[in-house]
Amino acid sequence: MANAPRGLVYYPDNRPGISRERWGIGFSYRAPDGTRIDRGAERKRIEALAVPPAYEDVWICPADNGHLQATGLDARLRKQYRYHPTWTEYRAEQKYADLAEFGRRLPSIRRKVSRELSLDAGEYAFALAAVITMIDHLSIRIGTPDYAAENGTFG
């Protein structure tokens, strides 16, 4: 997805970024070219991202208008993301636009799933149709109760 709303640039974390390393009781930040960022507007922007101190392998976008502003690994080694507020708003709008399209297509999806449930139980299409039917009819989500209880989310 290389589209970004006006004013933002699509900047994924596989591109060069600002790194964070422990320095005394705080952190030192290094630009992609290796120079230290110790003061000024850039340092304030980085600190305003409020990346938790416990995060490891922190990557920070060098562009203040990058769609993805920072990533890091939490204590359980899950990658966490900090997005630009404009990107978050844009994605929320897109999600609801996509939901309307999904609603329009749902009747044809259900017809296809119904047809595929008549296939041999060993076929991949049958298994997929069975899972979709359970999600649709039982209003279940993928994930486990243990994960939800521990993390407060379904992943």
Short mmCIF file of C-alpha atoms in Angstrom, two decimals:
data_model
loop_
_atom_site.label_atom_id
_atom_site.label_comp_id
_atom_site.label_asym_id
_atom_site.label_seq_id
_atom_site.Cartn_x
_atom_site.Cartn_y
_atom_site.Cartn_z
CA MET A 1 0.00 0.00 0.00
CA ALA A 2 1.96 2.98 -1.24
CA ASN A 3 -0.91 5.47 -0.98
CA ALA A 4 -0.67 8.15 1.66
CA PRO A 5 -2.96 11.09 2.34
CA ARG A 6 -1.90 14.53 1.20
CA GLY A 7 0.98 15.88 3.26
CA LEU A 8 2.31 12.46 4.28
CA VAL A 9 4.89 10.21 2.68
CA TYR A 10 4.73 6.43 2.81
CA TYR A 11 7.88 5.54 4.75
CA PRO A 12 8.10 1.90 5.94
CA ASP A 13 10.55 0.73 8.58
CA ASN A 14 12.66 -1.25 6.12
CA ARG A 15 14.09 2.09 4.99
CA PRO A 16 16.91 3.83 6.88
CA GLY A 17 15.76 5.43 10.10
CA ILE A 18 16.85 7.02 13.33
CA SER A 19 18.15 4.54 15.89
CA ARG A 20 17.91 4.72 19.66
CA GLU A 21 20.58 3.50 22.07
CA ARG A 22 20.86 3.70 25.83
CA TRP A 23 23.05 6.59 27.01
CA GLY A 24 23.49 7.11 30.74
CA ILE A 25 20.05 7.27 32.29
CA GLY A 26 18.42 8.22 28.98
CA PHE A 27 18.83 7.63 25.28
CA SER A 28 20.96 8.81 22.41
CA TYR A 29 19.47 9.06 18.93
CA ARG A 30 21.41 8.66 15.70
CA ALA A 31 20.31 9.80 12.27
CA PRO A 32 20.62 7.32 9.38
CA ASP A 33 24.04 8.83 8.53
CA GLY A 34 25.27 8.15 12.08
CA THR A 35 25.25 11.71 13.41
CA ARG A 36 23.84 12.24 16.90
CA ILE A 37 20.59 14.10 17.38
CA ASP A 38 21.02 15.86 20.74
CA ARG A 39 18.83 18.95 20.60
CA GLY A 40 16.42 21.02 18.59
CA ALA A 41 13.10 20.38 16.93
CA GLU A 42 14.04 16.90 15.72
CA ARG A 43 14.92 15.74 19.24
CA LYS A 44 11.65 17.20 20.56
CA ARG A 45 9.69 15.39 17.82
CA ILE A 46 11.38 12.10 18.70
CA GLU A 47 10.69 12.50 22.41
CA ALA A 48 7.06 13.47 21.70
CA LEU A 49 6.56 10.05 20.08
CA ALA A 50 6.80 8.65 23.62
CA VAL A 51 8.31 5.32 22.62
CA PRO A 52 8.40 3.38 25.90
CA PRO A 53 11.89 3.04 27.39
CA ALA A 54 11.52 -0.74 27.61
CA TYR A 55 11.17 -1.10 23.83
CA GLU A 56 14.17 -2.62 22.08
CA ASP A 57 15.32 -2.41 18.47
CA VAL A 58 13.65 1.00 18.09
CA TRP A 59 13.37 2.51 14.60
CA ILE A 60 12.24 6.12 14.16
CA CYS A 61 11.24 7.71 10.88
CA PRO A 62 13.61 10.50 9.85
CA ALA A 63 10.73 12.35 8.15
CA ASP A 64 8.27 14.17 10.39
CA ASN A 65 5.60 13.54 7.76
CA GLY A 66 6.24 9.80 7.38
CA HIS A 67 3.12 7.66 7.74
CA LEU A 68 4.95 5.35 10.17
CA GLN A 69 6.74 7.33 12.88
CA ALA A 70 8.33 4.60 15.02
CA THR A 71 8.52 0.89 15.74
CA GLY A 72 9.99 -1.15 18.57
CA LEU A 73 9.83 -4.55 20.21
CA ASP A 74 7.99 -4.78 23.52
CA ALA A 75 9.01 -7.04 26.42
CA ARG A 76 7.29 -10.00 24.75
CA LEU A 77 9.13 -9.27 21.47
CA ARG A 78 5.96 -8.14 19.67
CA LYS A 79 6.51 -5.36 17.18
CA GLN A 80 4.70 -2.19 18.19
CA TYR A 81 3.95 0.72 15.86
CA ARG A 82 3.53 4.49 16.26
CA TYR A 83 1.78 6.07 13.28
CA HIS A 84 1.42 9.70 12.28
CA PRO A 85 -1.98 10.99 13.56
CA THR A 86 -3.04 11.89 10.01
CA TRP A 87 -2.29 8.32 8.88
CA THR A 88 -4.31 6.86 11.76
CA GLU A 89 -7.29 9.03 10.82
CA TYR A 90 -6.91 8.11 7.12
CA ARG A 91 -6.80 4.36 7.89
CA ALA A 92 -9.88 4.62 10.11
CA GLU A 93 -11.76 6.28 7.25
CA GLN A 94 -10.52 3.62 4.80
CA LYS A 95 -11.61 0.82 7.14
CA TYR A 96 -15.18 2.08 7.15
CA ALA A 97 -15.15 2.65 3.39
CA ASP A 98 -13.92 -0.94 2.94
CA LEU A 99 -16.61 -2.19 5.32
CA ALA A 100 -19.36 -0.80 3.07
CA GLU A 101 -17.85 -2.65 0.09
CA PHE A 102 -17.61 -5.82 2.17
CA GLY A 103 -21.31 -5.47 3.05
CA ARG A 104 -22.21 -5.22 -0.65
CA ARG A 105 -20.20 -8.37 -1.43
CA LEU A 106 -21.31 -10.42 1.58
CA PRO A 107 -24.33 -12.09 -0.14
CA SER A 108 -22.14 -13.42 -2.98
CA ILE A 109 -19.47 -14.54 -0.49
CA ARG A 110 -22.12 -16.47 1.45
CA ARG A 111 -23.41 -18.13 -1.75
CA LYS A 112 -19.90 -19.24 -2.71
CA VAL A 113 -19.19 -20.53 0.81
CA SER A 114 -22.46 -22.49 0.74
CA ARG A 115 -21.46 -24.13 -2.56
CA GLU A 116 -17.99 -25.00 -1.25
CA LEU A 117 -19.43 -26.68 1.85
CA SER A 118 -20.77 -29.39 -0.50
CA LEU A 119 -17.20 -30.31 -1.56
CA ASP A 120 -15.23 -33.23 -0.15
CA ALA A 121 -14.32 -32.55 3.50
CA GLY A 122 -10.63 -33.12 2.71
CA GLU A 123 -10.42 -30.25 0.23
CA TYR A 124 -8.82 -26.93 1.17
CA ALA A 125 -11.80 -24.94 -0.18
CA PHE A 126 -14.13 -26.94 2.10
CA ALA A 127 -11.97 -26.25 5.17
CA LEU A 128 -11.84 -22.55 4.36
CA ALA A 129 -15.60 -22.43 3.81
CA ALA A 130 -16.17 -24.19 7.14
CA VAL A 131 -14.03 -21.64 9.00
CA ILE A 132 -15.79 -18.73 7.29
CA THR A 133 -19.17 -20.25 8.18
CA MET A 134 -18.20 -20.56 11.85
CA ILE A 135 -16.99 -16.97 11.97
CA ASP A 136 -20.14 -15.77 10.20
CA HIS A 137 -22.71 -17.77 12.17
CA LEU A 138 -21.08 -17.79 15.60
CA SER A 139 -19.66 -14.24 15.52
CA ILE A 140 -16.33 -15.56 16.75
CA ARG A 141 -12.91 -14.03 16.29
CA ILE A 142 -9.61 -15.69 15.59
CA GLY A 143 -7.47 -15.80 18.73
CA THR A 144 -7.58 -17.50 22.09
CA PRO A 145 -9.21 -16.50 25.37
CA ASP A 146 -5.83 -16.86 27.12
CA TYR A 147 -4.18 -14.38 24.75
CA ALA A 148 -7.09 -11.96 25.13
CA ALA A 149 -6.97 -12.20 28.94
CA GLU A 150 -3.20 -11.64 29.05
CA ASN A 151 -3.05 -8.82 26.52
CA GLY A 152 -6.48 -7.22 26.49
CA THR A 153 -6.70 -7.76 22.71
CA PHE A 154 -7.36 -10.53 20.24
CA GLY A 155 -4.04 -9.94 18.51
#
